[in-house]
GROMACS .gro file of C-alpha atoms in nm:
model
  344
    1UNK     CA    1   6.524   0.632 -19.338
    2UNK     CA    2   6.247   0.383 -19.463
    3UNK     CA    3   6.027   0.675 -19.481
    4UNK     CA    4   6.354   0.816 -19.769
    5UNK     CA    5   6.331   0.503 -19.901
    6UNK     CA    6   5.974   0.526 -19.986
    7UNK     CA    7   6.045   0.862 -20.123
    8UNK     CA    8   6.294   0.763 -20.328
    9UNK     CA    9   6.090   0.449 -20.461
   10UNK     CA   10   5.828   0.723 -20.574
   11UNK     CA   11   6.063   0.908 -20.795
   12UNK     CA   12   6.160   0.590 -20.971
   13UNK     CA   13   5.989   0.327 -21.032
   14UNK     CA   14   6.266   0.137 -21.190
   15UNK     CA   15   6.452   0.093 -20.826
   16UNK     CA   16   6.054  -0.048 -20.644
   17UNK     CA   17   6.145  -0.401 -20.652
   18UNK     CA   18   6.486  -0.405 -20.532
   19UNK     CA   19   6.373  -0.071 -20.311
   20UNK     CA   20   6.124  -0.318 -20.116
   21UNK     CA   21   6.370  -0.606 -20.063
   22UNK     CA   22   6.581  -0.371 -19.856
   23UNK     CA   23   6.337  -0.262 -19.670
   24UNK     CA   24   6.167  -0.572 -19.534
   25UNK     CA   25   6.570  -0.650 -19.495
   26UNK     CA   26   6.579  -0.340 -19.237
   27UNK     CA   27   6.279  -0.404 -19.089
   28UNK     CA   28   6.416  -0.767 -18.991
   29UNK     CA   29   6.749  -0.677 -18.849
   30UNK     CA   30   6.507  -0.392 -18.626
   31UNK     CA   31   6.312  -0.665 -18.537
   32UNK     CA   32   6.648  -0.884 -18.439
   33UNK     CA   33   6.735  -0.558 -18.274
   34UNK     CA   34   6.420  -0.558 -18.010
   35UNK     CA   35   6.385  -0.986 -18.024
   36UNK     CA   36   6.701  -1.077 -17.902
   37UNK     CA   37   6.794  -1.496 -17.941
   38UNK     CA   38   6.882  -1.642 -17.582
   39UNK     CA   39   7.090  -1.891 -17.452
   40UNK     CA   40   6.947  -2.018 -17.154
   41UNK     CA   41   7.168  -2.283 -16.908
   42UNK     CA   42   6.945  -2.404 -16.576
   43UNK     CA   43   7.190  -2.526 -16.306
   44UNK     CA   44   7.009  -2.664 -15.937
   45UNK     CA   45   7.239  -2.718 -15.671
   46UNK     CA   46   7.499  -2.706 -15.860
   47UNK     CA   47   7.415  -2.931 -16.083
   48UNK     CA   48   7.273  -2.862 -16.491
   49UNK     CA   49   6.916  -2.919 -16.518
   50UNK     CA   50   6.835  -2.737 -16.879
   51UNK     CA   51   6.941  -2.621 -17.106
   52UNK     CA   52   6.756  -2.348 -17.444
   53UNK     CA   53   6.720  -2.070 -17.633
   54UNK     CA   54   6.455  -1.867 -17.576
   55UNK     CA   55   6.363  -1.551 -17.708
   56UNK     CA   56   6.211  -1.464 -17.349
   57UNK     CA   57   6.388  -1.273 -17.029
   58UNK     CA   58   6.210  -1.281 -16.738
   59UNK     CA   59   6.274  -1.492 -16.481
   60UNK     CA   60   5.913  -1.668 -16.394
   61UNK     CA   61   5.900  -1.698 -16.745
   62UNK     CA   62   6.259  -1.895 -16.814
   63UNK     CA   63   6.139  -2.129 -16.524
   64UNK     CA   64   5.790  -2.174 -16.649
   65UNK     CA   65   5.935  -2.307 -17.020
   66UNK     CA   66   6.151  -2.528 -16.849
   67UNK     CA   67   5.887  -2.643 -16.589
   68UNK     CA   68   6.055  -2.560 -16.248
   69UNK     CA   69   5.951  -2.423 -16.008
   70UNK     CA   70   5.996  -2.247 -15.646
   71UNK     CA   71   5.983  -2.391 -15.318
   72UNK     CA   72   5.928  -2.175 -15.036
   73UNK     CA   73   6.263  -2.176 -14.947
   74UNK     CA   74   6.464  -2.273 -15.186
   75UNK     CA   75   6.725  -1.907 -15.329
   76UNK     CA   76   6.782  -1.862 -15.693
   77UNK     CA   77   7.053  -1.637 -15.854
   78UNK     CA   78   6.992  -1.524 -16.247
   79UNK     CA   79   7.336  -1.416 -16.455
   80UNK     CA   80   7.262  -1.201 -16.807
   81UNK     CA   81   7.560  -1.174 -17.052
   82UNK     CA   82   7.398  -1.034 -17.320
   83UNK     CA   83   7.303  -1.307 -17.465
   84UNK     CA   84   7.400  -1.598 -17.204
   85UNK     CA   85   7.146  -1.597 -16.946
   86UNK     CA   86   7.235  -1.849 -16.618
   87UNK     CA   87   7.034  -1.927 -16.385
   88UNK     CA   88   7.148  -2.142 -16.039
   89UNK     CA   89   6.884  -2.251 -15.828
   90UNK     CA   90   6.960  -2.385 -15.496
   91UNK     CA   91   6.692  -2.580 -15.304
   92UNK     CA   92   6.583  -2.580 -14.942
   93UNK     CA   93   6.669  -2.865 -14.718
   94UNK     CA   94   6.482  -3.007 -14.376
   95UNK     CA   95   6.758  -2.967 -14.068
   96UNK     CA   96   6.583  -3.010 -13.692
   97UNK     CA   97   6.672  -2.894 -13.438
   98UNK     CA   98   6.569  -3.023 -13.047
   99UNK     CA   99   6.562  -2.758 -12.765
  100UNK     CA  100   6.357  -2.715 -12.475
  101UNK     CA  101   6.202  -3.030 -12.468
  102UNK     CA  102   6.066  -2.977 -12.827
  103UNK     CA  103   6.185  -3.038 -13.174
  104UNK     CA  104   6.105  -2.811 -13.459
  105UNK     CA  105   6.224  -2.795 -13.804
  106UNK     CA  106   6.328  -2.546 -14.049
  107UNK     CA  107   6.420  -2.510 -14.406
  108UNK     CA  108   6.761  -2.370 -14.560
  109UNK     CA  109   7.009  -2.477 -14.840
  110UNK     CA  110   7.389  -2.544 -14.879
  111UNK     CA  111   7.635  -2.308 -14.682
  112UNK     CA  112   7.365  -2.192 -14.427
  113UNK     CA  113   7.577  -2.206 -14.071
  114UNK     CA  114   7.441  -2.312 -13.720
  115UNK     CA  115   7.370  -2.041 -13.610
  116UNK     CA  116   7.187  -1.867 -13.914
  117UNK     CA  117   6.963  -2.169 -13.946
  118UNK     CA  118   6.894  -2.124 -13.503
  119UNK     CA  119   6.794  -1.772 -13.590
  120UNK     CA  120   6.618  -1.851 -13.879
  121UNK     CA  121   6.360  -2.110 -13.659
  122UNK     CA  122   6.335  -1.837 -13.374
  123UNK     CA  123   6.565  -2.123 -13.062
  124UNK     CA  124   6.746  -1.884 -12.836
  125UNK     CA  125   7.093  -2.023 -12.633
  126UNK     CA  126   7.338  -1.793 -12.437
  127UNK     CA  127   7.722  -1.882 -12.402
  128UNK     CA  128   7.647  -2.072 -12.204
  129UNK     CA  129   7.462  -2.289 -12.320
  130UNK     CA  130   7.562  -2.714 -12.517
  131UNK     CA  131   7.503  -2.672 -12.915
  132UNK     CA  132   7.551  -3.010 -13.104
  133UNK     CA  133   7.786  -2.832 -13.373
  134UNK     CA  134   7.978  -2.511 -13.435
  135UNK     CA  135   7.785  -2.202 -13.462
  136UNK     CA  136   7.977  -2.120 -13.771
  137UNK     CA  137   7.947  -2.478 -13.924
  138UNK     CA  138   7.728  -2.548 -14.233
  139UNK     CA  139   7.448  -2.761 -14.145
  140UNK     CA  140   7.383  -3.048 -14.447
  141UNK     CA  141   7.098  -3.268 -14.531
  142UNK     CA  142   6.844  -3.433 -14.277
  143UNK     CA  143   7.124  -3.302 -14.047
  144UNK     CA  144   6.994  -3.257 -13.635
  145UNK     CA  145   7.109  -2.999 -13.400
  146UNK     CA  146   7.057  -3.037 -13.054
  147UNK     CA  147   7.070  -2.739 -12.786
  148UNK     CA  148   7.138  -2.827 -12.385
  149UNK     CA  149   6.998  -2.521 -12.149
  150UNK     CA  150   7.308  -2.520 -11.911
  151UNK     CA  151   7.259  -2.328 -11.579
  152UNK     CA  152   7.423  -2.311 -11.275
  153UNK     CA  153   7.254  -2.232 -10.940
  154UNK     CA  154   7.412  -2.161 -10.582
  155UNK     CA  155   7.196  -2.419 -10.326
  156UNK     CA  156   7.224  -2.440  -9.941
  157UNK     CA  157   7.164  -2.749  -9.722
  158UNK     CA  158   7.143  -2.752  -9.405
  159UNK     CA  159   7.343  -3.075  -9.148
  160UNK     CA  160   7.334  -3.191  -8.813
  161UNK     CA  161   7.656  -3.208  -8.716
  162UNK     CA  162   7.681  -3.518  -8.461
  163UNK     CA  163   7.822  -3.507  -8.062
  164UNK     CA  164   8.070  -3.705  -7.991
  165UNK     CA  165   8.112  -3.848  -7.589
  166UNK     CA  166   8.338  -3.874  -7.376
  167UNK     CA  167   8.414  -3.936  -7.007
  168UNK     CA  168   8.544  -3.806  -6.702
  169UNK     CA  169   8.652  -4.001  -6.380
  170UNK     CA  170   8.571  -3.859  -6.061
  171UNK     CA  171   8.611  -3.992  -5.716
  172UNK     CA  172   8.242  -3.883  -5.601
  173UNK     CA  173   8.192  -4.207  -5.747
  174UNK     CA  174   8.172  -4.590  -5.634
  175UNK     CA  175   8.404  -4.765  -5.909
  176UNK     CA  176   8.214  -4.942  -6.096
  177UNK     CA  177   7.901  -4.628  -6.114
  178UNK     CA  178   7.867  -4.369  -6.378
  179UNK     CA  179   7.697  -4.077  -6.420
  180UNK     CA  180   7.588  -3.879  -6.722
  181UNK     CA  181   7.745  -3.548  -6.652
  182UNK     CA  182   7.589  -3.384  -6.983
  183UNK     CA  183   7.371  -3.475  -7.216
  184UNK     CA  184   7.447  -3.504  -7.586
  185UNK     CA  185   7.325  -3.220  -7.797
  186UNK     CA  186   7.334  -3.164  -8.215
  187UNK     CA  187   7.525  -2.946  -8.369
  188UNK     CA  188   7.400  -2.755  -8.741
  189UNK     CA  189   7.579  -2.641  -9.061
  190UNK     CA  190   7.517  -2.528  -9.317
  191UNK     CA  191   7.664  -2.649  -9.657
  192UNK     CA  192   7.656  -2.403  -9.987
  193UNK     CA  193   7.714  -2.596 -10.318
  194UNK     CA  194   7.731  -2.449 -10.672
  195UNK     CA  195   7.508  -2.730 -10.909
  196UNK     CA  196   7.553  -2.786 -11.253
  197UNK     CA  197   7.202  -2.847 -11.508
  198UNK     CA  198   7.134  -2.926 -11.803
  199UNK     CA  199   6.791  -2.930 -11.935
  200UNK     CA  200   6.717  -2.881 -11.545
  201UNK     CA  201   6.906  -3.195 -11.407
  202UNK     CA  202   7.145  -3.197 -11.256
  203UNK     CA  203   7.455  -3.312 -11.356
  204UNK     CA  204   7.753  -3.153 -11.125
  205UNK     CA  205   7.736  -3.048 -10.723
  206UNK     CA  206   8.083  -2.883 -10.580
  207UNK     CA  207   8.126  -2.772 -10.161
  208UNK     CA  208   8.238  -2.436 -10.247
  209UNK     CA  209   8.145  -2.375  -9.797
  210UNK     CA  210   8.053  -2.471  -9.553
  211UNK     CA  211   7.954  -2.278  -9.246
  212UNK     CA  212   7.861  -2.384  -8.866
  213UNK     CA  213   7.525  -2.224  -8.746
  214UNK     CA  214   7.600  -2.390  -8.418
  215UNK     CA  215   7.824  -2.583  -8.216
  216UNK     CA  216   7.762  -2.955  -8.132
  217UNK     CA  217   7.761  -3.049  -7.688
  218UNK     CA  218   7.973  -3.352  -7.607
  219UNK     CA  219   7.782  -3.578  -7.419
  220UNK     CA  220   8.003  -3.640  -7.081
  221UNK     CA  221   8.030  -3.960  -6.879
  222UNK     CA  222   8.142  -3.946  -6.517
  223UNK     CA  223   8.333  -4.282  -6.488
  224UNK     CA  224   8.363  -4.376  -6.085
  225UNK     CA  225   8.709  -4.366  -5.873
  226UNK     CA  226   8.595  -4.413  -5.562
  227UNK     CA  227   8.663  -4.751  -5.360
  228UNK     CA  228   8.400  -4.860  -5.154
  229UNK     CA  229   8.501  -4.942  -4.833
  230UNK     CA  230   8.593  -5.343  -4.667
  231UNK     CA  231   8.316  -5.548  -4.488
  232UNK     CA  232   8.441  -5.572  -4.129
  233UNK     CA  233   8.335  -5.989  -4.031
  234UNK     CA  234   8.114  -5.807  -3.804
  235UNK     CA  235   7.888  -5.715  -4.073
  236UNK     CA  236   7.843  -6.020  -4.255
  237UNK     CA  237   7.437  -6.097  -4.339
  238UNK     CA  238   7.409  -5.690  -4.307
  239UNK     CA  239   7.240  -5.588  -4.620
  240UNK     CA  240   7.432  -5.351  -4.805
  241UNK     CA  241   7.220  -5.016  -4.991
  242UNK     CA  242   7.200  -4.998  -5.410
  243UNK     CA  243   7.451  -4.704  -5.362
  244UNK     CA  244   7.723  -4.906  -5.287
  245UNK     CA  245   7.629  -5.165  -5.545
  246UNK     CA  246   7.561  -5.003  -5.745
  247UNK     CA  247   7.757  -5.070  -6.127
  248UNK     CA  248   7.850  -5.423  -5.938
  249UNK     CA  249   7.889  -5.733  -6.171
  250UNK     CA  250   7.626  -5.930  -6.129
  251UNK     CA  251   7.600  -6.342  -6.112
  252UNK     CA  252   7.329  -6.581  -6.065
  253UNK     CA  253   7.488  -6.871  -5.898
  254UNK     CA  254   7.293  -7.209  -5.803
  255UNK     CA  255   7.476  -7.197  -5.397
  256UNK     CA  256   7.471  -7.505  -5.107
  257UNK     CA  257   7.495  -7.467  -4.781
  258UNK     CA  258   7.863  -7.607  -4.542
  259UNK     CA  259   7.987  -7.626  -4.215
  260UNK     CA  260   8.366  -7.701  -4.099
  261UNK     CA  261   8.072  -7.993  -3.888
  262UNK     CA  262   7.948  -8.087  -4.223
  263UNK     CA  263   8.286  -8.167  -4.324
  264UNK     CA  264   8.544  -8.269  -3.979
  265UNK     CA  265   8.721  -7.953  -3.981
  266UNK     CA  266   8.875  -7.957  -4.349
  267UNK     CA  267   9.098  -7.636  -4.438
  268UNK     CA  268   9.083  -7.451  -4.730
  269UNK     CA  269   9.272  -7.483  -5.076
  270UNK     CA  270   9.447  -7.115  -4.943
  271UNK     CA  271   9.577  -7.407  -4.648
  272UNK     CA  272   9.303  -7.169  -4.438
  273UNK     CA  273   9.058  -7.257  -4.181
  274UNK     CA  274   8.700  -7.168  -4.345
  275UNK     CA  275   8.477  -6.923  -4.174
  276UNK     CA  276   8.108  -6.733  -4.198
  277UNK     CA  277   8.233  -6.509  -4.496
  278UNK     CA  278   8.425  -6.779  -4.638
  279UNK     CA  279   8.257  -6.909  -5.047
  280UNK     CA  280   8.403  -7.202  -5.252
  281UNK     CA  281   8.369  -7.095  -5.620
  282UNK     CA  282   8.531  -7.225  -5.929
  283UNK     CA  283   8.826  -6.983  -6.003
  284UNK     CA  284   8.711  -6.979  -6.371
  285UNK     CA  285   8.421  -6.826  -6.331
  286UNK     CA  286   8.512  -6.629  -6.013
  287UNK     CA  287   8.857  -6.612  -5.889
  288UNK     CA  288   9.033  -6.669  -5.574
  289UNK     CA  289   9.022  -6.413  -5.315
  290UNK     CA  290   8.723  -6.191  -5.515
  291UNK     CA  291   8.517  -6.008  -5.232
  292UNK     CA  292   8.165  -6.053  -5.320
  293UNK     CA  293   7.831  -5.988  -5.195
  294UNK     CA  294   7.494  -6.234  -5.190
  295UNK     CA  295   7.208  -6.217  -5.156
  296UNK     CA  296   6.907  -6.344  -5.281
  297UNK     CA  297   6.678  -6.238  -5.589
  298UNK     CA  298   6.346  -6.112  -5.399
  299UNK     CA  299   6.603  -5.987  -5.092
  300UNK     CA  300   6.464  -6.268  -4.797
  301UNK     CA  301   6.808  -6.376  -4.751
  302UNK     CA  302   7.112  -6.167  -4.709
  303UNK     CA  303   7.419  -6.380  -4.708
  304UNK     CA  304   7.612  -6.040  -4.696
  305UNK     CA  305   7.971  -5.965  -4.722
  306UNK     CA  306   8.214  -6.254  -4.830
  307UNK     CA  307   8.490  -6.349  -5.056
  308UNK     CA  308   8.567  -6.664  -5.242
  309UNK     CA  309   8.878  -6.845  -5.035
  310UNK     CA  310   8.783  -7.230  -5.093
  311UNK     CA  311   8.696  -7.469  -5.435
  312UNK     CA  312   8.576  -7.770  -5.424
  313UNK     CA  313   8.534  -8.025  -5.724
  314UNK     CA  314   8.203  -8.063  -5.772
  315UNK     CA  315   8.179  -7.662  -5.801
  316UNK     CA  316   8.200  -7.615  -6.113
  317UNK     CA  317   8.074  -7.325  -6.339
  318UNK     CA  318   7.818  -7.061  -6.161
  319UNK     CA  319   7.839  -7.322  -5.871
  320UNK     CA  320   7.942  -7.170  -5.469
  321UNK     CA  321   7.925  -7.312  -5.107
  322UNK     CA  322   7.860  -7.096  -4.863
  323UNK     CA  323   8.024  -7.134  -4.559
  324UNK     CA  324   7.773  -7.152  -4.215
  325UNK     CA  325   7.908  -7.111  -3.894
  326UNK     CA  326   7.698  -7.433  -3.765
  327UNK     CA  327   7.493  -7.806  -3.933
  328UNK     CA  328   7.148  -7.653  -3.837
  329UNK     CA  329   7.234  -7.270  -4.049
  330UNK     CA  330   7.350  -7.557  -4.330
  331UNK     CA  331   7.022  -7.787  -4.315
  332UNK     CA  332   6.806  -7.445  -4.256
  333UNK     CA  333   6.902  -7.321  -4.564
  334UNK     CA  334   6.969  -7.580  -4.803
  335UNK     CA  335   7.019  -7.504  -5.187
  336UNK     CA  336   6.912  -7.211  -5.335
  337UNK     CA  337   6.904  -6.983  -5.604
  338UNK     CA  338   7.148  -6.683  -5.486
  339UNK     CA  339   7.280  -6.350  -5.678
  340UNK     CA  340   7.662  -6.303  -5.599
  341UNK     CA  341   7.785  -5.887  -5.675
  342UNK     CA  342   8.136  -5.886  -5.793
  343UNK     CA  343   8.277  -5.623  -5.545
  344UNK     CA  344   8.609  -5.582  -5.718
   0.00000   0.00000   0.00000
């Protein structure tokens, strides 16, 4: 079109001035067509931070003109509608993640989910782990996410089963005598637990099964029920065997001898004439009628089989009087420490 106008100008010089102005106007229109003036608005996280007009169109040039820079983790979108250009900048912020005993920080933008944040930080997890926030929740500035490693293990432990004690009566042993027939032996059982851990620390334990691997054996003790034969008066002074005395209660006493010659032939508290084998006692210590066996601690003097058949005003506590057949026997015995075996 410009070429045609120039040709017409050559043929008609009167139109030179008008034609020149027309050409300039047409050229300006062409330049404006190729250099369009743009209206630019820039936002940061939804807030307007810059607004200007420019012939520039490239994103980098527009940011440079607005004196704005992008961080490595920032995001940007640009919308160009004819002459209106809108730029939205999304600034990244730090989110910390604690997992496996370590803390890492990762920069993300708004509306990023917890799941996406963990993926960006390369933190793995499974369905058993506990995460401090919902996976689809949006993160916020300076948010801290905690991942607790959870696992369950099956553990087995061995535990002893204590034995019990039982007794059996037997007439093969004298009354008061005991004998271990069977020693006790502990058993064994296996306990199966389901144990829960959080970050390697046990937080719960549940017993799921018990298996007895060895039965316990009770301790069995025999208890004698056999009665000792009553020793006749002919056995006074005779030693009794250890078997006969086994299990009998033993009392240490101070013994004094007496005879009918010494006390004038007095009768006992039971109204009987005392004889060898009659022993005066304190009924609070040894009940009247109790059958006994009396011997010195070294076994050198044996009074023998006897019974509690009398009392005395001076006999209190662990004191006894032993009846002797003669005053000379009393003087020979005097007062001694003796052992009294209770046979009842």
